[in-house]
Each structure stands twice: as C-alpha cells, then as structure tokens.
Amino acid sequence: MESQQENQPLNSSPGPEKTETVEAPTDFWGIVKRLGPGLIIAGSIVGSGELIATTKTGAQAGIALLWLIIVGCVIKVFVQIELGRYSLTCGETTLAALNHVPGPRLGFVRDPKKPAPNWILWFWLIMSVCTIGQLGGIVGGVGQALALTLPIQGDYLKAIQVPSEKEFVKYLKLEEELKDEKSKLSSLTPAERERYLRGHAKIKQRIERIQDKGQIILQKIRNNEKLVDAKGVSLIEPQTWDDKIWAGVIAIITSCMLYYGRYNLIENLSTILVVSFTFITIGNVISLQTSEVWTISTEEIIRGLSFGVPAASDGMTPLLTALAAFGIIGVGATELIAYPYWCLEKGYARFTGAHSEDEDWARRAKGWMRVMKIDAFASMCIYTFATLAFYLMGVAVLHKEGLDPDGMRMVSTLAEAYVPVFGEYAKWLFLVGAIAVLYSTFLVANAANARIFSDGLRFFGVVDDRKPNAVQNWVKIMSLILPLLCLAVFLTGANPVRLVLIAGTMQAIMLPMLGVAAIYLRYTRIDSRLTPGRIWDLLLFLSCLGLLIAGGYGVYKQLFV
C-alpha cells in the first residue's frame, strides 16, 4: 500500500524531513505501483512538443529529419536520471542542485549563509519567462480546438475558412511556375512535383470556396495592397472571440484545479488524456500505411535515418524548426528540471531516508534508484512512440499536401492529417484528441512551473524559506497566477506556433547547461556507493555532447545565418 504522504504537496525547501523510510519494491507489480513521475512528464511532453512542433517539423522537412527526432527523444534520458539520482540521494530540488555548479553569481539573498544564484539559475529564469509564452501558445491551441468543436459566435470557425496570406502567396507563385515550362517544377522528381500539385489543388479549392473574397485577396496581393476591407478590417487575420473565450475558460478552470489539486490528481488525469489520443494517433499512422497515396515506403524510412538535412524552401527553414523542436520533443529542458520535483513529491527521497553512512540507507537508495530508472525509461518509450507517430503523420499527410500548421489556423491544419483515414469523422476525432493532449500539457506544465517558480524565488531573495510553509504557500499562489499569465500572453495575439518554437529554442540552449550540471553533480556530490559504471558514464557524456551540439548549432543558426 502506498504511503499517504505521497499525495502531499511538495516540500521544496532543502533537506526535507524524511521520517518515513520504505523499502523499494522488487516485484513487477510493486514497481508498477510506484511509477508515476515519468507518466506526468510524458503527459507534459505529448502536447506542445509532439502535436505541434514535431508534426510541424514533419510537414516542413518530410522524412529527412526522422533521425533527429529519434535522437532527440533518446539522448536526454541519461541527464534526466542523473538529476533524479542527486535529488533522490540528497533530498534537494533541481534548482538547489544546479546552484551548486561553480561559476559567476549575482543577486540578493535573505540568508547570508546561502550563495547568490549562479549563471545557470539566471538563464533558467529567462527560459522560464519564454516557457510562459509557450504555454500561452498551448492554451491558445486548446481555445482554437474548442472554438471549432463548440463554437459560441462562430467567428473563429468562419475566419479560418480563409487561407493564410502565406498560402495565397504560395498559390500565386505556383500558378506562375505552372505557366513557365522552365520553372523549377520541371526539375523536380515525379513524387516532389505531385506533392506541389496536390498542395496547390487543395489551396485552390479553399480559395474557390470563399468565392469573391478569395479573388479580392488575390488581386490585392498582386497589387501589393494591404489585405484589409473598406473598414480597415483584416481579410486574413480578423479579430475573433470564440478561441479567446474558450482559452479564458480553460485557464480559469486550470487555476482552480491546481490550487486545490494534489499529486495523484495530476498524475491520473495526465495519464488518461495522453494515452487515449496517443493510441488514436498511432492507429492513424498504421492505417496511413495501407493507403497507396499516404504510405511511407521503406526506402523513405531508410533515407530518414541517414542523417540527412533538408534545404530551406518556400520561406521555411526545416532545420531551425527541427532544432527548436529538439528542445521540446522527448524530455525538454523544463521537463528535465521538473522530473526531480515529481520524484520528490512521489516520495522516492523520503522513502530512502536522510543520507547516512549506514548500509541500510545505501540499500534503500539503490532500490529506489532502480525504481526511478524504470520509471524514466518507461516514460521514454511512451513519448518516443508518440513522437514518431506525430512526426510520421506530419510527413505522410501534411508534407505531401504542402501544408504547414501556423498561426490561427494551426489546429485546423493539424486536423487535416487525420482526414485520409477517418474522413468526415477526422475533425471531431482530432479535436477531441487535441484538446486532451494540449490541455494535458497546459495542466502538467503549470503544475510543475508553480513548484519550480516557487522554489526558484527563494534563490533570488523573493521568498524567505526560513519561515514555515513559505514555499508551499507560494506554490498555491503560483498555481493560481501562472495559467492566467499564459492566457494574457495568448490574448496579445501572438502566433501560437511561434511562441512554442521560441520557447523550444531557449530550452535547446538550456540543455547543454543541464548536461554540464549533471556531470558536475555526478563526479562531485554523488555518494560513491551509488555512482554508476563506466558504460553509464560514457552514455551520459554522449548525451551531454549531443545536447551541446544541438544547443550550440541552434544558437549559431539563429544569430549568424
């Protein structure tokens, strides 16, 4: 039977009391009952990373970046477990662990005995602000899905019937190329040419569907005129309220749930939401393989695993999108930081007991480390399969039709990936699933951020953790505030996809910092009885090297190319 303390809110103060030592389970079902932190992380991952960034990468790059998606999922788990190892053995939160890393320090602290926040914590603070923007994009995605499913005024549903400006421009460009026998279309392979023509036909149908309005927009683009009507209202991106109203409802409900919720509520709800839609998506991908048009051949799969890089085209830079996605897919920087918090709240450190030289402590620590490793690797298997499913779906349908999910049409474009298999039911199936996974991410990420932000405030002198329950009280305050801040970001009118990708880029930069911290903690602060073997150390170094290359190259491409 699980401890009742397992359902208590996180004690984020350093050196939490560990009065209830419990032996780690060794049988299969006993271990299964103690899993959970990884499921919460998987619930957080499958929303913005998989549904939006991964599918968008597949839509832009095609099969070429399949290898990067797989590497992005697998490579980070070793850093994840190393950070969890430190928290389990020392009872400290992730931010407390990161603050041990040497380097420049700056800031005010209430307790003169404690060090000021170091360089990693300062970058974490910057990244976390961007993460609020990412979650603004997520709550916007939920609002869009609900506005399509349950329209209030119907303004959003009407607005997205009009293609985006980028689609109109692409249509006109292809129209001209079709008239020119020497255009680049003539040099394409039959498969590539078919992709362009299929996408062109789809946009043409949408333009014809809106009749005179479509012709007016085309003429304005030809004349380089502003895309507004006589009243100055945008013909492409009009103000809509249905998506904003629903986003507001979701944000308020989430604030209330997190304020009164506990660990088990978050764990169970995120698991149900994600698992249901992930199975639907995997089934969709399998069904696509039975279609002559949408199937992905073995030859294409091999090409996708050959470490190739697609060239930029039509104003899209697939590699930059993929590197941004790399920061989010699998375990992103925020999930790596959050994982030890959930392990603490699950009780792994408390069950191990306060660190001592006693062999009983070492035995318990090794047992709970084994449980934590199984938890982390199990979640990795879940989100890797989910990620591959979303990516292949983007390749099989959206890329072949030349579609690119973006802006206010993000959700409606993503829904197109389900049409070939589910036909007229695709819209409803996708929308229900999108609401499930996007809301799961919004719920779990805000729950984690409430804990991490509250813990972080004590390092910046905002929270005096010498007062009883100071951090726990701030967790409640943050649980109320953060979802509403995310809503405020969305209401500014920012592009949801762009918000997600900016946050992904910042997380990609944060990843090598976490790798450096993991190696530092491994060699300076882990009890020698719990240190891993040489093979594990090699995998940890390879993991950190991969994070450094991805983060460094992402910064280089953004700043200098």
Coordinates of C-alpha atoms in Angstrom, one line a residue:
M1 CA 0.0 0.0 0.0
E2 CA 1.4 3.4 -0.9
S3 CA 2.1 6.0 1.7
Q4 CA -0.4 8.6 2.4
Q5 CA 2.4 11.2 2.3
E6 CA 2.7 10.5 -1.4
N7 CA -0.3 12.7 -2.0
Q8 CA 1.1 15.7 -0.1
P9 CA 2.2 18.9 -1.8
L10 CA 5.9 19.3 -2.5
N11 CA 8.2 20.5 0.3
S12 CA 10.6 22.5 -1.8
S13 CA 12.9 23.5 1.0
P14 CA 16.3 22.0 1.1
G15 CA 16.9 18.9 3.2
P16 CA 13.2 18.0 3.7
E17 CA 12.3 15.8 6.6
K18 CA 12.5 12.1 5.7
T19 CA 10.8 10.3 8.6
E20 CA 9.2 7.5 6.7
T21 CA 11.7 5.1 5.3
V22 CA 10.2 2.4 3.0
E23 CA 12.0 -0.5 1.3
A24 CA 11.9 -0.3 -2.5
P25 CA 9.7 -2.9 -4.2
T26 CA 11.4 -5.7 -6.2
D27 CA 8.5 -7.5 -7.8
F28 CA 6.9 -6.3 -11.1
W29 CA 3.5 -5.1 -9.7
G30 CA 5.1 -3.5 -6.7
I31 CA 7.4 -1.4 -9.0
V32 CA 4.5 -0.6 -11.3
K33 CA 2.5 0.9 -8.4
R34 CA 5.5 3.2 -7.5
L35 CA 5.8 4.5 -11.1
G36 CA 4.3 7.9 -11.8
P37 CA 6.7 10.9 -12.2
G38 CA 7.6 9.7 -15.7
L39 CA 3.9 9.5 -16.6
I40 CA 3.4 13.1 -15.6
I41 CA 6.4 14.1 -17.7
A42 CA 5.0 12.1 -20.6
G43 CA 1.7 14.0 -20.1
S44 CA 3.5 17.3 -20.3
I45 CA 5.6 16.3 -23.4
V46 CA 3.0 15.0 -25.8
G47 CA 1.3 18.4 -26.2
S48 CA 3.4 21.2 -27.5
G49 CA 6.4 19.1 -28.5
E50 CA 4.7 16.2 -30.2
L51 CA 1.4 17.6 -31.5
I52 CA 2.7 21.0 -32.6
A53 CA 6.5 21.2 -33.0
T54 CA 7.1 17.6 -34.2
T55 CA 4.2 17.5 -36.6
K56 CA 5.2 20.9 -38.0
T57 CA 8.8 19.6 -38.5
G58 CA 7.4 16.6 -40.4
A59 CA 5.3 18.9 -42.5
Q60 CA 8.2 21.1 -43.4
A61 CA 11.1 18.7 -43.6
G62 CA 9.5 15.5 -44.8
I63 CA 11.2 12.2 -43.8
A64 CA 14.7 13.7 -43.9
L65 CA 14.9 14.5 -40.1
L66 CA 13.5 11.3 -38.8
W67 CA 16.9 10.5 -37.3
L68 CA 17.0 13.8 -35.3
I69 CA 13.5 13.1 -33.8
I70 CA 14.6 9.7 -32.5
V71 CA 17.9 11.1 -31.2
G72 CA 16.0 14.0 -29.5
C73 CA 13.9 11.5 -27.6
V74 CA 16.5 9.0 -26.5
I75 CA 19.5 11.2 -25.8
K76 CA 18.2 13.2 -22.9
V77 CA 17.1 10.4 -20.5
F78 CA 20.6 9.9 -19.1
V79 CA 20.8 13.5 -17.9
Q80 CA 17.2 13.1 -16.6
I81 CA 18.1 10.1 -14.5
E82 CA 21.4 11.8 -13.3
L83 CA 19.5 14.8 -12.0
G84 CA 17.0 12.5 -10.4
R85 CA 19.8 10.5 -8.8
Y86 CA 21.1 13.6 -7.0
S87 CA 17.6 14.6 -5.7
L88 CA 16.9 11.1 -4.5
T89 CA 20.1 10.8 -2.6
C90 CA 20.4 14.4 -1.2
G91 CA 16.7 15.4 -0.9
E92 CA 17.3 18.6 -2.8
T93 CA 15.3 20.1 -5.6
T94 CA 16.7 20.6 -9.1
L95 CA 17.3 24.3 -8.7
A96 CA 19.2 23.7 -5.5
A97 CA 21.3 21.2 -7.3
L98 CA 22.0 23.5 -10.2
N99 CA 23.1 26.3 -7.9
H100 CA 26.0 24.1 -6.7
V101 CA 27.6 24.4 -10.1
P102 CA 30.6 26.8 -10.0
G103 CA 30.6 30.0 -12.0
P104 CA 29.6 33.7 -11.9
R105 CA 26.9 34.6 -9.3
L106 CA 24.7 37.6 -9.0
G107 CA 21.8 38.5 -6.8
F108 CA 20.3 39.4 -3.4
V109 CA 19.7 36.6 -0.8
R110 CA 17.9 36.9 2.5
D111 CA 20.2 34.4 4.3
P112 CA 23.8 35.5 4.1
K113 CA 24.9 31.9 4.6
K114 CA 23.5 30.9 1.3
P115 CA 25.1 31.7 -2.1
A116 CA 23.6 34.0 -4.6
P117 CA 22.0 32.4 -7.7
N118 CA 24.6 31.3 -10.3
W119 CA 24.7 31.7 -14.1
I120 CA 22.5 28.6 -14.7
L121 CA 19.7 29.8 -12.5
W122 CA 19.7 33.2 -14.2
F123 CA 19.4 31.6 -17.6
W124 CA 16.7 29.3 -16.2
L125 CA 14.8 32.4 -15.2
I126 CA 15.0 33.8 -18.7
M127 CA 14.0 30.5 -20.2
S128 CA 11.0 30.2 -17.8
V129 CA 9.6 33.5 -19.0
C130 CA 9.7 32.2 -22.5
T131 CA 8.0 29.0 -21.3
I132 CA 5.1 31.1 -20.2
G133 CA 4.9 32.2 -23.8
Q134 CA 5.0 28.6 -24.9
L135 CA 2.1 27.8 -22.6
G136 CA 0.3 30.8 -23.9
G137 CA 0.5 29.1 -27.3
I138 CA -0.7 25.9 -25.8
V139 CA -3.8 27.4 -24.1
G140 CA -4.4 29.2 -27.4
G141 CA -4.4 25.8 -29.2
V142 CA -6.9 24.4 -26.7
G143 CA -9.1 27.5 -27.3
Q144 CA -8.9 27.0 -31.1
A145 CA -9.8 23.4 -30.8
L146 CA -12.8 24.2 -28.5
A147 CA -13.9 27.1 -30.8
L148 CA -14.0 24.6 -33.7
T149 CA -15.8 21.9 -31.6
L150 CA -18.2 24.1 -29.7
P151 CA -18.5 27.5 -31.4
I152 CA -20.1 30.3 -29.4
Q153 CA -20.5 33.1 -32.0
G154 CA -18.9 31.1 -34.9
D155 CA -16.4 33.9 -35.7
Y156 CA -13.3 31.8 -35.4
L157 CA -14.8 28.9 -37.4
K158 CA -15.7 31.5 -40.2
A159 CA -12.3 33.2 -40.0
I160 CA -10.2 30.0 -40.7
Q161 CA -12.1 29.2 -43.8
V162 CA -9.9 31.8 -45.5
P163 CA -6.4 30.6 -46.2
S164 CA -3.4 32.4 -44.7
E165 CA -1.5 35.1 -46.5
K166 CA 1.4 32.7 -46.9
E167 CA -0.9 30.2 -48.6
F168 CA -2.2 32.8 -51.0
V169 CA 1.3 33.9 -51.9
K170 CA 2.4 30.3 -52.4
Y171 CA -0.7 29.7 -54.7
L172 CA 0.1 32.7 -56.9
K173 CA 3.8 31.7 -57.1
L174 CA 2.9 28.2 -58.2
E175 CA 0.4 29.5 -60.7
E176 CA 3.2 31.4 -62.4
E177 CA 5.5 28.4 -62.3
L178 CA 2.9 26.2 -63.9
K179 CA 2.8 28.6 -66.9
D180 CA 6.6 28.5 -67.3
E181 CA 7.9 25.3 -68.7
K182 CA 11.5 26.2 -67.5
S183 CA 10.5 26.7 -63.9
K184 CA 11.9 24.7 -61.0
L185 CA 8.9 22.4 -61.2
S186 CA 10.3 20.8 -64.3
S187 CA 13.5 19.7 -62.5
L188 CA 11.6 18.1 -59.6
T189 CA 11.2 14.3 -59.3
P190 CA 7.7 13.0 -60.1
A191 CA 7.0 12.5 -56.3
E192 CA 8.0 16.1 -55.5
R193 CA 6.1 17.5 -58.4
E194 CA 3.0 15.6 -57.3
R195 CA 3.4 17.0 -53.8
Y196 CA 3.4 20.6 -55.1
L197 CA 0.4 20.0 -57.3
R198 CA -1.6 18.3 -54.6
G199 CA -1.0 21.1 -52.2
H200 CA -1.8 23.6 -55.0
A201 CA -5.1 21.9 -55.7
K202 CA -6.1 21.9 -52.0
I203 CA -5.4 25.7 -51.7
K204 CA -7.3 26.3 -54.9
Q205 CA -10.3 24.5 -53.6
R206 CA -10.3 26.6 -50.4
I207 CA -9.9 29.8 -52.4
E208 CA -12.8 28.9 -54.6
R209 CA -14.9 28.0 -51.6
I210 CA -14.8 31.6 -50.3
Q211 CA -15.8 32.9 -53.8
D212 CA -15.4 36.7 -54.4
K213 CA -13.5 37.2 -51.2
G214 CA -10.7 34.9 -52.4
Q215 CA -10.4 36.8 -55.7
I216 CA -10.3 40.2 -53.9
I217 CA -7.4 38.9 -51.7
L218 CA -5.5 37.6 -54.7
Q219 CA -5.8 40.9 -56.5
K220 CA -4.7 42.8 -53.5
I221 CA -1.6 40.6 -53.2
R222 CA -0.8 41.1 -56.9
N223 CA -1.1 44.9 -56.4
N224 CA 0.9 44.8 -53.2
E225 CA -2.0 46.3 -51.3
K226 CA -2.9 45.9 -47.6
L227 CA -5.1 42.9 -47.0
V228 CA -7.9 44.8 -45.4
D229 CA -11.5 45.7 -46.4
A230 CA -13.1 49.1 -46.8
K231 CA -13.5 49.4 -43.0
G232 CA -9.8 48.6 -42.3
V233 CA -10.6 45.1 -41.0
S234 CA -8.1 42.4 -41.9
L235 CA -9.3 40.0 -44.6
I236 CA -6.8 37.3 -43.5
E237 CA -6.4 37.6 -39.7
P238 CA -9.7 39.2 -38.4
Q239 CA -10.3 39.6 -34.6
T240 CA -12.0 36.5 -33.3
W241 CA -13.5 35.9 -29.8
D242 CA -14.6 32.2 -29.7
D243 CA -11.0 30.9 -29.3
K244 CA -10.2 33.6 -26.7
I245 CA -13.3 33.0 -24.6
W246 CA -12.6 29.2 -24.5
A247 CA -8.9 29.9 -23.7
G248 CA -10.1 32.0 -20.8
V249 CA -12.4 29.4 -19.5
I250 CA -9.7 26.7 -19.7
A251 CA -7.2 29.0 -17.9
I252 CA -9.6 29.7 -15.0
I253 CA -10.5 26.1 -14.6
T254 CA -6.9 25.1 -14.5
S255 CA -6.1 27.7 -11.9
C256 CA -8.8 26.3 -9.6
M257 CA -7.8 22.7 -10.2
L258 CA -4.1 23.4 -9.4
Y259 CA -4.9 25.5 -6.4
Y260 CA -6.9 22.6 -4.8
G261 CA -5.2 19.7 -6.5
R262 CA -2.6 17.3 -5.4
Y263 CA 0.0 15.0 -7.0
N264 CA -2.4 12.0 -7.6
L265 CA -4.9 14.1 -9.4
I266 CA -2.3 15.5 -11.8
E267 CA -0.8 12.1 -12.4
N268 CA -4.0 10.3 -13.1
L269 CA -5.6 13.0 -15.3
S270 CA -2.5 13.5 -17.5
T271 CA -2.1 9.7 -18.0
I272 CA -5.7 9.3 -19.2
L273 CA -5.6 12.3 -21.5
V274 CA -2.4 11.4 -23.2
V275 CA -2.7 7.6 -23.5
S276 CA -6.1 7.9 -25.2
F277 CA -5.0 10.2 -28.0
T278 CA -1.6 8.7 -28.5
F279 CA -3.2 5.3 -29.3
I280 CA -5.5 7.0 -31.8
T281 CA -2.6 8.7 -33.5
I282 CA -0.5 5.5 -33.7
G283 CA -3.6 3.8 -35.2
N284 CA -3.9 6.6 -37.7
V285 CA -0.2 6.2 -38.8
I286 CA -0.6 2.5 -39.2
S287 CA -3.8 3.0 -41.3
L288 CA -2.0 5.5 -43.5
Q289 CA 0.5 2.8 -44.4
T290 CA -2.3 0.8 -46.0
S291 CA -3.0 3.7 -48.4
E292 CA -1.2 3.9 -51.8
V293 CA -1.1 7.8 -51.6
W294 CA -0.2 8.3 -48.0
T295 CA 2.1 5.4 -47.3
I296 CA 5.7 6.0 -46.3
S297 CA 8.0 3.4 -48.1
T298 CA 10.9 1.5 -46.5
E299 CA 13.2 3.4 -48.8
E300 CA 11.9 6.7 -47.4
I301 CA 12.4 5.4 -43.8
I302 CA 16.0 4.5 -44.6
R303 CA 16.6 7.9 -46.0
G304 CA 15.1 9.5 -42.9
L305 CA 17.6 7.6 -40.8
S306 CA 20.6 8.6 -42.9
F307 CA 21.5 11.8 -41.0
G308 CA 20.5 14.0 -44.0
V309 CA 19.5 17.7 -43.7
P310 CA 16.8 19.2 -45.9
A311 CA 17.3 22.5 -47.6
A312 CA 15.2 25.6 -46.9
S313 CA 12.4 26.3 -49.4
D314 CA 9.3 28.4 -49.7
G315 CA 10.3 30.6 -46.8
M316 CA 10.6 27.6 -44.5
T317 CA 13.7 26.5 -42.7
P318 CA 13.1 22.9 -41.6
L319 CA 16.4 22.5 -39.7
L320 CA 15.7 25.5 -37.5
T321 CA 12.2 24.2 -36.8
A322 CA 13.7 20.8 -36.0
L323 CA 16.3 22.2 -33.7
A324 CA 13.6 24.2 -31.9
A325 CA 11.6 21.0 -31.7
F326 CA 14.7 19.2 -30.4
G327 CA 14.5 21.4 -27.3
I328 CA 10.9 20.3 -26.7
I329 CA 10.5 16.8 -28.1
G330 CA 11.2 14.0 -25.7
V331 CA 12.3 15.4 -22.4
G332 CA 12.8 19.1 -22.9
A333 CA 14.8 21.4 -20.5
T334 CA 11.7 22.2 -18.5
E335 CA 10.8 18.5 -18.1
L336 CA 14.4 17.7 -17.1
I337 CA 14.2 20.3 -14.4
A338 CA 10.7 19.3 -13.3
Y339 CA 11.4 15.5 -13.1
P340 CA 13.2 15.5 -9.7
Y341 CA 10.4 17.7 -8.3
W342 CA 7.9 15.0 -9.2
C343 CA 10.2 12.3 -7.8
L344 CA 10.4 14.2 -4.5
E345 CA 6.7 14.6 -4.4
K346 CA 6.2 10.9 -5.3
G347 CA 8.3 10.1 -2.2
Y348 CA 11.4 8.5 -3.6
A349 CA 13.8 10.6 -1.5
R350 CA 11.6 10.4 1.6
F351 CA 11.3 6.7 1.4
T352 CA 15.1 6.4 1.0
G353 CA 15.7 8.4 4.2
A354 CA 18.2 11.1 5.2
H355 CA 21.6 10.4 3.8
S356 CA 23.9 8.4 6.1
E357 CA 26.9 6.1 6.0
D358 CA 24.6 3.2 7.1
E359 CA 24.5 0.3 4.7
D360 CA 20.7 0.1 5.1
W361 CA 20.5 3.6 3.6
A362 CA 22.7 2.6 0.7
R363 CA 20.5 -0.5 0.1
R364 CA 17.3 1.6 0.1
A365 CA 18.8 4.2 -2.1
K366 CA 19.9 1.6 -4.7
G367 CA 16.4 0.1 -4.6
W368 CA 14.6 3.4 -5.2
M369 CA 17.2 4.3 -7.9
R370 CA 16.2 1.2 -9.7
V371 CA 12.5 2.1 -9.5
M372 CA 13.3 5.7 -10.7
K373 CA 15.3 4.3 -13.7
I374 CA 12.5 2.0 -14.7
D375 CA 10.1 5.0 -14.4
A376 CA 12.3 7.2 -16.6
F377 CA 12.9 4.6 -19.3
A378 CA 9.2 3.6 -19.4
S379 CA 8.2 7.2 -20.0
M380 CA 10.9 7.5 -22.6
C381 CA 9.4 4.5 -24.5
I382 CA 5.9 6.2 -24.3
Y383 CA 6.9 9.6 -25.6
T384 CA 9.3 8.2 -28.2
F385 CA 6.5 6.1 -29.8
A386 CA 4.1 9.1 -29.6
T387 CA 6.7 11.5 -31.1
L388 CA 7.4 9.1 -34.0
A389 CA 3.7 8.8 -34.6
F390 CA 3.1 12.5 -34.8
Y391 CA 6.2 13.1 -36.9
L392 CA 5.3 10.4 -39.4
M393 CA 1.8 11.7 -39.6
G394 CA 3.1 15.1 -40.5
V395 CA 5.3 13.5 -43.2
A396 CA 2.6 11.3 -44.6
V397 CA -0.1 13.8 -45.0
L398 CA 0.8 17.5 -44.3
H399 CA 4.2 17.4 -46.1
K400 CA 2.7 15.6 -49.1
E401 CA 0.0 18.2 -49.4
G402 CA 2.3 21.1 -48.8
L403 CA 0.5 22.2 -45.6
D404 CA 2.3 24.0 -42.7
P405 CA 0.4 24.4 -39.4
D406 CA 0.7 28.0 -38.3
G407 CA -1.0 30.9 -36.6
M408 CA -4.7 31.0 -36.0
R409 CA -5.1 28.0 -38.5
M410 CA -2.7 25.8 -36.5
V411 CA -5.3 23.4 -35.1
S412 CA -7.4 23.2 -38.3
T413 CA -4.3 22.5 -40.4
L414 CA -3.2 19.7 -38.0
A415 CA -6.6 18.2 -38.2
E416 CA -6.0 17.6 -41.9
A417 CA -3.5 14.8 -41.0
Y418 CA -6.4 12.6 -39.8
V419 CA -8.7 13.1 -42.9
P420 CA -7.3 10.4 -45.2
V421 CA -8.1 7.7 -42.6
F422 CA -11.1 8.9 -40.7
G423 CA -12.8 11.0 -43.3
E424 CA -15.7 13.1 -42.1
Y425 CA -15.1 12.0 -38.5
A426 CA -11.5 13.2 -38.6
K427 CA -12.3 16.7 -37.5
W428 CA -14.1 15.5 -34.4
L429 CA -11.7 12.8 -33.5
F430 CA -8.7 15.1 -33.9
L431 CA -10.3 18.0 -32.0
V432 CA -11.2 15.8 -29.0
G433 CA -7.7 14.4 -29.0
A434 CA -6.0 17.8 -29.5
I435 CA -8.0 19.1 -26.5
A436 CA -6.8 16.1 -24.5
V437 CA -3.1 16.4 -25.2
L438 CA -2.8 20.1 -25.3
Y439 CA -4.8 20.5 -22.1
S440 CA -2.7 17.8 -20.5
T441 CA 0.5 19.8 -21.3
F442 CA -1.1 23.0 -20.1
L443 CA -2.2 21.4 -16.8
V444 CA 1.0 19.5 -16.1
A445 CA 3.4 22.2 -17.2
N446 CA 1.7 24.8 -15.0
A447 CA 1.6 22.4 -12.1
A448 CA 5.4 21.9 -12.5
N449 CA 6.1 25.6 -13.0
A450 CA 4.2 26.5 -9.9
R451 CA 6.5 24.3 -7.9
I452 CA 9.7 25.3 -9.7
F453 CA 9.0 29.0 -9.7
S454 CA 8.2 29.0 -6.0
D455 CA 11.4 27.1 -5.3
G456 CA 13.4 29.4 -7.5
L457 CA 12.1 32.6 -5.8
R458 CA 14.0 31.7 -2.6
F459 CA 17.3 31.8 -4.5
F460 CA 16.5 35.3 -5.8
G461 CA 15.6 36.6 -2.4
V462 CA 11.9 36.9 -3.0
V463 CA 10.8 34.1 -0.7
D464 CA 12.2 33.7 2.8
D465 CA 12.3 29.9 3.2
R466 CA 13.2 30.2 6.8
K467 CA 9.5 30.9 7.5
P468 CA 7.3 27.8 7.9
N469 CA 5.5 26.7 4.8
A470 CA 6.8 29.8 2.8
V471 CA 7.5 27.8 -0.3
Q472 CA 4.3 25.7 -0.1
N473 CA 2.2 28.9 0.2
W474 CA 3.9 30.3 -2.9
V475 CA 3.1 27.1 -4.8
K476 CA -0.6 27.8 -4.2
I477 CA -0.2 31.4 -5.3
M478 CA 1.7 30.4 -8.4
S479 CA -0.9 27.7 -9.2
L480 CA -3.5 30.5 -9.4
I481 CA -1.4 33.1 -11.2
L482 CA 0.6 31.2 -13.9
P483 CA -2.4 29.8 -16.0
L484 CA -3.8 33.4 -16.1
L485 CA -0.4 34.8 -17.2
C486 CA -0.3 32.2 -20.0
L487 CA -3.8 33.4 -21.1
A488 CA -2.6 37.0 -21.1
V489 CA 0.2 36.1 -23.5
F490 CA -2.2 34.4 -25.9
L491 CA -4.6 37.4 -25.7
T492 CA -1.8 39.7 -27.1
G493 CA -2.5 38.0 -30.4
A494 CA 0.9 36.3 -30.7
N495 CA 1.3 33.4 -33.1
P496 CA 0.8 30.1 -31.0
V497 CA 3.3 28.1 -33.1
R498 CA 5.9 30.9 -32.9
L499 CA 5.6 31.0 -29.1
V500 CA 6.1 27.3 -28.9
L501 CA 9.2 27.4 -31.2
I502 CA 10.8 30.3 -29.4
A503 CA 10.5 28.5 -26.1
G504 CA 11.8 25.4 -27.7
T505 CA 14.9 27.3 -28.9
M506 CA 15.5 28.6 -25.4
Q507 CA 15.2 25.1 -24.0
A508 CA 17.6 23.8 -26.6
I509 CA 20.2 26.4 -25.3
M510 CA 19.4 25.3 -21.7
L511 CA 20.0 21.6 -22.4
P512 CA 23.8 21.7 -22.5
M513 CA 23.9 23.7 -19.3
L514 CA 21.9 20.9 -17.7
G515 CA 24.3 18.4 -19.1
V516 CA 27.2 20.2 -17.6
A517 CA 25.4 20.3 -14.2
A518 CA 24.6 16.6 -14.4
I519 CA 28.3 15.7 -15.0
Y520 CA 29.4 18.0 -12.2
L521 CA 27.0 16.5 -9.7
R522 CA 27.9 13.0 -10.8
Y523 CA 31.6 13.5 -10.0
T524 CA 31.5 15.8 -7.0
R525 CA 28.3 15.2 -5.0
I526 CA 27.0 11.7 -5.5
D527 CA 27.7 9.1 -2.8
S528 CA 30.4 6.7 -4.1
R529 CA 28.2 3.8 -3.2
L530 CA 25.6 5.0 -5.8
T531 CA 27.9 6.0 -8.6
P532 CA 27.1 4.3 -12.0
G533 CA 29.5 2.2 -14.1
R534 CA 31.7 3.2 -17.0
I535 CA 29.2 2.4 -19.6
W536 CA 26.6 4.6 -18.0
D537 CA 29.2 7.4 -17.7
L538 CA 30.0 7.0 -21.4
L539 CA 26.3 7.3 -22.3
L540 CA 26.0 10.3 -20.0
F541 CA 28.9 12.1 -21.8
L542 CA 27.5 11.2 -25.2
S543 CA 24.1 12.6 -24.1
C544 CA 25.7 15.8 -22.9
L545 CA 27.7 16.1 -26.1
G546 CA 24.6 15.8 -28.2
L547 CA 22.8 18.4 -26.1
L548 CA 25.8 20.8 -26.6
I549 CA 25.9 20.3 -30.4
A550 CA 22.1 20.8 -30.8
G551 CA 22.0 23.8 -28.5
G552 CA 25.2 25.4 -29.9
Y553 CA 24.2 24.9 -33.6
G554 CA 20.7 26.2 -32.9
V555 CA 22.2 29.5 -31.4
Y556 CA 24.6 29.8 -34.4
K557 CA 21.8 29.3 -37.0
Q558 CA 19.5 31.8 -35.2
L559 CA 22.2 34.5 -34.7
F560 CA 24.5 34.2 -37.7
V561 CA 22.7 32.5 -40.6

